[in-house]
Coordinates of C-alpha atoms in Angstrom, one line a residue:
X1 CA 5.9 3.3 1.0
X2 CA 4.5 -0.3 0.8
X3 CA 7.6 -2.8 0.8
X4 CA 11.2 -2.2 2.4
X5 CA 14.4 -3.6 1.1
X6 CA 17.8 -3.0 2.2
X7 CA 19.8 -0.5 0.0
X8 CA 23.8 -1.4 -0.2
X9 CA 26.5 1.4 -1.3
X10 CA 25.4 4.1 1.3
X11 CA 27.9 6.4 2.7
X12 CA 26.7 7.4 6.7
X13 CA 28.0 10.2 9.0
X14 CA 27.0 10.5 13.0
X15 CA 26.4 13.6 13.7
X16 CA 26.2 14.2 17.6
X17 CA 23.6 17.1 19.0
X18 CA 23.3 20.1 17.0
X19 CA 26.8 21.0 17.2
X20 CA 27.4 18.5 15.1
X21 CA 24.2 18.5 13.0
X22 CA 22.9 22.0 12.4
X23 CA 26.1 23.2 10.6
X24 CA 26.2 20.7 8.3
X25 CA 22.4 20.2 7.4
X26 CA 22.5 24.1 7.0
X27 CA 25.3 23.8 4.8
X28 CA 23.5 21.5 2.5
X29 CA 20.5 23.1 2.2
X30 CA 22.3 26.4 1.3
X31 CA 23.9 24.6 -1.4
X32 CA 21.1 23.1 -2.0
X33 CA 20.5 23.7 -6.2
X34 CA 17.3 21.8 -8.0
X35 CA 15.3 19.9 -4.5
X36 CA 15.1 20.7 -0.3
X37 CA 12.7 18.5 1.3
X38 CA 12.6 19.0 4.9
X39 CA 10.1 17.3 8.0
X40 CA 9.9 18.1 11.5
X41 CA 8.6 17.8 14.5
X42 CA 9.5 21.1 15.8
X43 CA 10.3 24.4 14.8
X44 CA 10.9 27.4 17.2
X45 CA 11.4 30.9 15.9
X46 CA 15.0 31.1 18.3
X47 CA 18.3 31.1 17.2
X48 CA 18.4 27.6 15.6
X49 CA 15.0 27.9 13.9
X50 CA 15.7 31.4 12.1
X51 CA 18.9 29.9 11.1
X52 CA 16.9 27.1 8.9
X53 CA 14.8 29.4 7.8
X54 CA 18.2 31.7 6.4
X55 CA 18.9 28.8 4.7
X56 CA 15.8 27.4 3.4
X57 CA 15.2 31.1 1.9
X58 CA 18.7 30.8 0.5
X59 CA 17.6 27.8 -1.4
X60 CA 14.8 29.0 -2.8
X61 CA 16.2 31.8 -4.1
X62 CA 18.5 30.0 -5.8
X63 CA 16.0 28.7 -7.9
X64 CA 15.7 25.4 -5.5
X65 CA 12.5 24.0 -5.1
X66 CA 12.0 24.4 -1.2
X67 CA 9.1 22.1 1.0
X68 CA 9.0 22.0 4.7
X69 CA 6.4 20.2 6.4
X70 CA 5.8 20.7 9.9
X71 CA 3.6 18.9 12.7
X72 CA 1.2 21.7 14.4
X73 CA 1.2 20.5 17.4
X74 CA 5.2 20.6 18.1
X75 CA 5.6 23.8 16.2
X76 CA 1.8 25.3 17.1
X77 CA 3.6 29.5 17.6
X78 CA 5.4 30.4 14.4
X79 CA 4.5 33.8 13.6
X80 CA 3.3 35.4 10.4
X81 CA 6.1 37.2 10.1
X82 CA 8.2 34.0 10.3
X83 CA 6.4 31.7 7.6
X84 CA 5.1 34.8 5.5
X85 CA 9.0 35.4 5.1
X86 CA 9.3 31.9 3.8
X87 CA 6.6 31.7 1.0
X88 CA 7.5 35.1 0.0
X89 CA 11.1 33.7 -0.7
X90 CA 9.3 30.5 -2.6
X91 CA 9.5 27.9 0.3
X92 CA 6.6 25.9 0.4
X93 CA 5.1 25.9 4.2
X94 CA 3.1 22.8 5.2
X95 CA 1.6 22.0 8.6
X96 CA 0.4 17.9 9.5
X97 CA -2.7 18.0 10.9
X98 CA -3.5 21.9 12.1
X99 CA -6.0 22.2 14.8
X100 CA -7.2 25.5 16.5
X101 CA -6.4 25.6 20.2
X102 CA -9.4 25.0 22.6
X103 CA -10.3 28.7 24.0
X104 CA -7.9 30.0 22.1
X105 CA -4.8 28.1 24.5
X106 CA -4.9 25.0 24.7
X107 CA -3.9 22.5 22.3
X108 CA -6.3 19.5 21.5
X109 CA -4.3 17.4 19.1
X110 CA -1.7 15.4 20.9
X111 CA -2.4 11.9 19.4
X112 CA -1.1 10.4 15.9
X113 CA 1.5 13.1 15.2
X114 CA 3.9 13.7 12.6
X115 CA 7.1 13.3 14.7
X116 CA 10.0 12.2 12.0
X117 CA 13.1 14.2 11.4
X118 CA 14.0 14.0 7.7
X119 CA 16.0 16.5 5.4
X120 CA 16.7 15.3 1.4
X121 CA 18.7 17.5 -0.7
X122 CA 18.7 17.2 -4.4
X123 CA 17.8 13.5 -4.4
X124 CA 21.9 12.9 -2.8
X125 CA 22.0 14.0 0.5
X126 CA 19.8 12.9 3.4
X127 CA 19.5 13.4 7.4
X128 CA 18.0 11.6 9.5
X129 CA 17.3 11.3 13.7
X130 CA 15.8 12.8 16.3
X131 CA 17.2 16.3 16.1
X132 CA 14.3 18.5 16.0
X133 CA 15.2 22.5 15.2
X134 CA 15.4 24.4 18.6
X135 CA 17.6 26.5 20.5
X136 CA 17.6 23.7 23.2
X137 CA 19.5 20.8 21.0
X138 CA 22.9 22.7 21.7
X139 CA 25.1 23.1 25.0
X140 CA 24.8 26.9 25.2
X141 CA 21.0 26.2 25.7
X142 CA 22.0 25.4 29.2
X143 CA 21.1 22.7 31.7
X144 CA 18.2 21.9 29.9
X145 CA 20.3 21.0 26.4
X146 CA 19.4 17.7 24.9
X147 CA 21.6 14.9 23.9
X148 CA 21.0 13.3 20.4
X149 CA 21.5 12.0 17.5
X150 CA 21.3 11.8 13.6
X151 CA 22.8 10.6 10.4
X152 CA 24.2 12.2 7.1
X153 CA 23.8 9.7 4.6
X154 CA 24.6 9.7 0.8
X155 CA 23.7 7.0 -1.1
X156 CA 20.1 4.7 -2.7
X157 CA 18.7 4.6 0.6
X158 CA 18.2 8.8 0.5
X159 CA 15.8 7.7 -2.1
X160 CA 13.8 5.6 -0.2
X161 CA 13.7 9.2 2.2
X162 CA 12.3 10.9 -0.6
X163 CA 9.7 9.0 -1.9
X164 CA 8.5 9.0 2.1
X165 CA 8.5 12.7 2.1
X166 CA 6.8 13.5 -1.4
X167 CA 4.2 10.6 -0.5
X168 CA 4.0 12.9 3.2
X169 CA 2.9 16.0 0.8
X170 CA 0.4 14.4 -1.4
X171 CA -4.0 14.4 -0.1
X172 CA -4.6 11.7 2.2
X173 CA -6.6 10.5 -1.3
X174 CA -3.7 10.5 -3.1
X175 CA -2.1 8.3 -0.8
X176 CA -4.5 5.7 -1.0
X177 CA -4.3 5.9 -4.5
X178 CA -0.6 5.4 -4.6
X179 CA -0.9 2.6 -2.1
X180 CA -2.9 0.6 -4.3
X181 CA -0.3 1.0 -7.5
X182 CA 2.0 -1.7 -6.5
X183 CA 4.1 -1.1 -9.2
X184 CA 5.6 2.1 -8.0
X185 CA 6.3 0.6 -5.1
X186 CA 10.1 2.1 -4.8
X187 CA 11.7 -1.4 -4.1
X188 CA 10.7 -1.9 -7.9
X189 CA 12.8 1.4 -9.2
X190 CA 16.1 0.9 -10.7
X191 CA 18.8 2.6 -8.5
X192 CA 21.9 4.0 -9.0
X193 CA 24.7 2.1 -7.3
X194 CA 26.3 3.9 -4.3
X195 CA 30.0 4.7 -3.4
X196 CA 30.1 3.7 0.2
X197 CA 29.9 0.2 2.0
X198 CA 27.2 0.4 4.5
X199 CA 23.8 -1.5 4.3
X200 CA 20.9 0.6 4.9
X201 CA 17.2 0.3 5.3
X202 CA 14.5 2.9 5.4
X203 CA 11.9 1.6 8.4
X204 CA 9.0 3.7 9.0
X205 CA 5.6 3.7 11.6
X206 CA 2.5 5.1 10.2
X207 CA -1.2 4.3 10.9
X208 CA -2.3 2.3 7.7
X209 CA 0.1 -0.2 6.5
X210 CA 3.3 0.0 8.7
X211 CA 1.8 0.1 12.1
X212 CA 4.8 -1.8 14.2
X213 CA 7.3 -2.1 12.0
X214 CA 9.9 -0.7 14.1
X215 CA 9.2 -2.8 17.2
X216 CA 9.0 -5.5 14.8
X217 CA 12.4 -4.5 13.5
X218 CA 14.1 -3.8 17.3
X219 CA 12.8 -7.5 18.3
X220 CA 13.9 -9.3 15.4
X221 CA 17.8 -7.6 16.2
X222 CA 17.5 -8.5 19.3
X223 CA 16.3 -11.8 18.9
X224 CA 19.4 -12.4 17.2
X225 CA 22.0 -10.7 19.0
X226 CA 24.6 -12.7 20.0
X227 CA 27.0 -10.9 22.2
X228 CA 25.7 -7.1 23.0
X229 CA 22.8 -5.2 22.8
X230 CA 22.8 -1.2 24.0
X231 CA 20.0 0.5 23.5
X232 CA 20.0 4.6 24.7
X233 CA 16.3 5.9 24.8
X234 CA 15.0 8.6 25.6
X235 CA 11.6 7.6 26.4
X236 CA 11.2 3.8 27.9
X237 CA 7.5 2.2 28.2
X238 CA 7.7 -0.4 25.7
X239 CA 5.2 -2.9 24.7
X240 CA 5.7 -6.6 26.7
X241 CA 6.4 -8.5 23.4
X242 CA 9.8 -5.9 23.2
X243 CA 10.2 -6.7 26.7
X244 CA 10.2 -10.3 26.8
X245 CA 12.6 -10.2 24.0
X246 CA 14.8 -8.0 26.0
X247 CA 14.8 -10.3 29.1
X248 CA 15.0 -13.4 26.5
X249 CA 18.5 -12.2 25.4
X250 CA 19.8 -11.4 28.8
X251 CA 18.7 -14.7 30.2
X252 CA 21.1 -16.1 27.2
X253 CA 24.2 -14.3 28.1
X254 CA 23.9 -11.2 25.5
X255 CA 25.0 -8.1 27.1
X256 CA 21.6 -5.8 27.5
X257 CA 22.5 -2.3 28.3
X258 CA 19.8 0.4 28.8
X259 CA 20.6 3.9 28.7
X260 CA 17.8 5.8 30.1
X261 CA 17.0 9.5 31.3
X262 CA 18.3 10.1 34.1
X263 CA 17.8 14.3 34.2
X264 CA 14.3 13.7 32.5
X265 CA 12.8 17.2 30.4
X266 CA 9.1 15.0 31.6
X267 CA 9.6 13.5 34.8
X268 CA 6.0 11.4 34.2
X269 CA 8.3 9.1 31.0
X270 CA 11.0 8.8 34.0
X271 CA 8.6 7.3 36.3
X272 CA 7.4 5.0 33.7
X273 CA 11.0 3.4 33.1
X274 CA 11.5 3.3 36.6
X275 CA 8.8 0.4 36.9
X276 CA 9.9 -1.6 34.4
X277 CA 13.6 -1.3 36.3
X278 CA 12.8 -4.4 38.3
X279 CA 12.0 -6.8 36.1
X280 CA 15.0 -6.1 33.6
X281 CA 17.5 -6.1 36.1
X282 CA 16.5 -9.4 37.6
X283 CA 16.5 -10.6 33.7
X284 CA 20.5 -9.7 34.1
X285 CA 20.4 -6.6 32.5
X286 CA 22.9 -3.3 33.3
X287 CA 20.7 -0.3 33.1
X288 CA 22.4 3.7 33.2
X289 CA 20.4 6.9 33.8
X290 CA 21.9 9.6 31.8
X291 CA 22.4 12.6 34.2
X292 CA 24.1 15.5 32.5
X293 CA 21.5 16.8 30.9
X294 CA 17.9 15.5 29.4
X295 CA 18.8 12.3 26.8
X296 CA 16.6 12.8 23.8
X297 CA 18.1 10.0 21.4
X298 CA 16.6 7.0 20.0
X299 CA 19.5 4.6 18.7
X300 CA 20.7 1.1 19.5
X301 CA 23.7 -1.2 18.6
X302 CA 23.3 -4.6 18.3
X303 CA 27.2 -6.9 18.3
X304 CA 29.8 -5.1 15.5
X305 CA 27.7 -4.3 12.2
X306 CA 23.6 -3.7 13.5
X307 CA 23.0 -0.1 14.5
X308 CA 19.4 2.3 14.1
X309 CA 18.8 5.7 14.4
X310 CA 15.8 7.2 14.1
X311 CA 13.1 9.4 15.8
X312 CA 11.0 6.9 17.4
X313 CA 11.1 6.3 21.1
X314 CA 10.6 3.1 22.5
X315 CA 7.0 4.0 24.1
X316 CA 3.0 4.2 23.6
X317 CA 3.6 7.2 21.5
X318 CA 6.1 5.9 19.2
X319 CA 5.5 2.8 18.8
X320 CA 1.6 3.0 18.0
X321 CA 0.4 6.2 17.3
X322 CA 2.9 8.8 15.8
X323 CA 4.4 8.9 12.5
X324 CA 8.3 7.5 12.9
X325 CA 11.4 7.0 10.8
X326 CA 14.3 5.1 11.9
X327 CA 17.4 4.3 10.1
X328 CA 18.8 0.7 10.3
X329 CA 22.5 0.3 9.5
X330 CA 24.7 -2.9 8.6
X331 CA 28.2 -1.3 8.7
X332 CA 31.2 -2.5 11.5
X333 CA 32.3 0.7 11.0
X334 CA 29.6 3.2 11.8
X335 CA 28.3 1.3 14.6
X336 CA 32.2 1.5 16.0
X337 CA 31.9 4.8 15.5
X338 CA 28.1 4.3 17.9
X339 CA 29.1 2.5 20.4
X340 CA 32.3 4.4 21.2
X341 CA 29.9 7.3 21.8
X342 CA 27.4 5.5 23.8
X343 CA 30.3 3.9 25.8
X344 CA 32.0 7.8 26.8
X345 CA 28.3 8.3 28.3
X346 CA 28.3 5.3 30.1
X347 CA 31.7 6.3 31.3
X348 CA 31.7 9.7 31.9
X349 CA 27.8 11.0 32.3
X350 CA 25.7 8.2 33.7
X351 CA 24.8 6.7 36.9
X352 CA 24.4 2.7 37.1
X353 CA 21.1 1.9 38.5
X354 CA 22.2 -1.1 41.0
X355 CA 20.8 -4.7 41.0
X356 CA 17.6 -4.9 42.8
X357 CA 17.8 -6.3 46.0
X358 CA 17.9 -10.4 46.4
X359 CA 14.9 -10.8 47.9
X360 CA 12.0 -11.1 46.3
X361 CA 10.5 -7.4 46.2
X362 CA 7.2 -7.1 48.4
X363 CA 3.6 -7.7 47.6
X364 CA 2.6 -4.3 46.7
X365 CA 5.9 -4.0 44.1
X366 CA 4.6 -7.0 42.9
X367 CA 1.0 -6.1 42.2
X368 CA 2.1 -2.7 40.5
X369 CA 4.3 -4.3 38.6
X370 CA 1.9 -6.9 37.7
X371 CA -0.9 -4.1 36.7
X372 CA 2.1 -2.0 34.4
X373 CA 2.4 -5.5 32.4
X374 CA -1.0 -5.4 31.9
X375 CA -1.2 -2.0 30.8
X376 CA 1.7 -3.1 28.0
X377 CA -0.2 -6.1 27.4
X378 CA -3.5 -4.4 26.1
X379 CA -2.1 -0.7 25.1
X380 CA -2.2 -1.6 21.4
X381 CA -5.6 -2.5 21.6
X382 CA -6.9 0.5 23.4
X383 CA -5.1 2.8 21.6
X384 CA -7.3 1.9 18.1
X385 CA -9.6 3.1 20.5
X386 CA -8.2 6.5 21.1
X387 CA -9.9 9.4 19.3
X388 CA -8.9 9.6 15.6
X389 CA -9.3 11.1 12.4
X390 CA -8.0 11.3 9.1
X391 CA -4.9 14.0 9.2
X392 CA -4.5 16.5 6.6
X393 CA -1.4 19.0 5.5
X394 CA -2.7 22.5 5.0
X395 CA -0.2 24.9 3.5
X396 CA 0.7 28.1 5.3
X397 CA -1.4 30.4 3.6
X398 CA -2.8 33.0 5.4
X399 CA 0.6 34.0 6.9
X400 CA 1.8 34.7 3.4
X401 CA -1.6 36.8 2.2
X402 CA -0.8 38.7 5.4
X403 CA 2.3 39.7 3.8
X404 CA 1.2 40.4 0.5
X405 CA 2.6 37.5 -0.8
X406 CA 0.1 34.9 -3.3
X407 CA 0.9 31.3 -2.4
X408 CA 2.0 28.8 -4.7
X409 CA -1.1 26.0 -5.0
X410 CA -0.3 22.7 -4.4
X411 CA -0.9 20.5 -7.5
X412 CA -1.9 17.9 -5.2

């Protein structure tokens, strides 16, 4: 995708953890009758991961055309017997950039992943979030259950999902080439008008053209919030630009609410938020750690009608290096529906961090804090320095010729 524009007519839904989510994505694909387009971060073979793969294999055998496309690092341990099941039903299996493990174990290819959550079904039906499918998105899980969120949407801007996940299945070549056609750019197609009221736009991160959009995005809301911002993250090490804007709007009056992890799944991302505490609280913001369980959401609400959801996180990671997808929303309604959510965690499942001290805090707090804006400062500029190369999707083959099964070919 090379341009954005804001799509009107959309219908949304929140969906809540996988309570909420997995039922009714499942139920879509299953229904599912010409198209299923599905990206992940992660896929497990547990109890939530064999139940997308029930459905995806429904699809296909309904005569659906079925692609799923799957980072390798977050889902390096599917089995033969798991994928070959899926291409011998028709699905098409796709991994983002496989990488053989070091010695057989350890896993080399952390940097510049595919980390978007996106399901389109038959060009009507979208999802979108930071749901990723595992066991450990649901309550049963246990202690260690995440909190999230995602979106159903109906309406133009599921085309704009679409186009992103076809382009995500073409060469790397081929997505140069597409890049340089400007006229099928898909702000230039003719869309059919939507039922529902809510604004939408399509905002991605990748590593060519759209390389801070989403920060760019978050500052510009912020910027011109006028009452309230909340913001509920799961990972908190943003860049100082972000920052400053965040401070800028406290400093003015606005309401800046941070809810962070409190119960962290990596207790290193915790210890990075916790710097930055300081400084934001001084700026007159309210910060609340999340302590029921680890928060894995990425969504914000900005005064009555601005709301995102999406799977980027509001760190290095996410905001320059992996491949993100956020959903931003102009609709009173929906982010209502946000904030009353956000506000029963505030109320019933987080612990306010309390204003720092009045004194000024001591050298030493001072100099760390000093080198962790520096480090913000400079981290887009030494991550073009981090190891690259170009990413490739590989189809699942040799699972399937395991099984017997001959792959379909990719015309691509």
């Amino acid at each position: 995708m090379t341009t954005e524009r804001w799509r009107e007519g959309n219908s949304l839904r929140l969906l809540e953890n996988g309570e909420e989510f997995f039922p009714r994505v499942f139920e879509a694909i299953r229904a599912a009758r010409s198209e299923v387009l599905v990206e992940t971060f992660i896929l497990f073979d547990d109890p939530v991961g064999r139940q997308l793969r029930e459905a995806l294999i429904a699809a296909a055998q309904g005569g659906a055309r079925v692609e799923i496309l799957m980072d390798h690092y977050g889902s390096p341990d599917l089995s033969d017997e798991f994928l070959g099941g899926l291409v011998g039903a028709g699905v098409r299996v796709h991994f983002f950039d496989a990488q053989p493990k070091l010695l057989g174990y350890f896993r080399v290819n952390p940097l510049r992943r595919l980390h978007r959550k996106l399901v389109v079904v038959d060009r009507t039906i979208g999802f979108i979030g930071g749901i990723n499918y595992s066991y450990d998105h649901l309550r049963e899980y246990g202690p260690e259950g995440k909190q999230d969120y995602s979106v159903e949407v109906m309406g133009p801007v599921v085309e704009d999902m679409r186009e992103l996940m076809e382009e995500a299945l073409q060469s790397p070549e081929r997505q140069s080439r597409r890049r340089r056609f400007w006229w099928r750019s898909p702000a230039l197609k003719t869309f059919p008008p939507g039922t529902g009221k809510a604004r939408a736009l399509l905002v991605v991160r990748d590593n060519q053209e759209h390389r801070d959009d989403i920060e760019r995005y978050y500052r510009s809301a912020i910027r011109s919030a006028q009452r309230e911002v909340i913001i509920a993250n799961a990972y908190f090490f943003p860049g100082v630009r972000l920052l400053r804007e965040m401070r800028a709007a406290a400093r003015r009056g606005v309401r800046l609410v941070l809810i962070l992890q409190g119960a962290p799944d990596k207790a290193i991302m915790r210890w990075a938020a916790v710097t930055l505490y300081d400084y934001l609280l001084r700026s007159g913001a309210v910060i609340y750690e999340y302590c029921e369980r680890p928060l894995h959401g990425k969504v914000a609400v900005i005064d009555d009608d601005w709301a995102t959801v999406g799977s980027s996180n509001l760190d290095p990671l996410s905001l320059a290096l992996n491949l993100e997808a956020n959903l931003l929303i102009r609709d009173r309604d929906f982010t209502g529906t946000l904030r009353e959510r956000l506000q029963h965690l505030m109320d019933h499942c987080c612990r306010e961090v309390p204003p720092p001290p009045t004194p000024k805090p001591r050298w030493w707090s001072q100099a760390s804090a000093y080198l962790v804006f520096r480090l913000l400062r400079r981290f887009p500029r030494w991550v073009e320095a981090l190891p690259q190369h170009r990413p490739k999707i590989s189809a699942a083959e040799i699972a399937a010729e395991r099984h017997g099964v001959q792959p379909q070919r990719d015309a691509a």
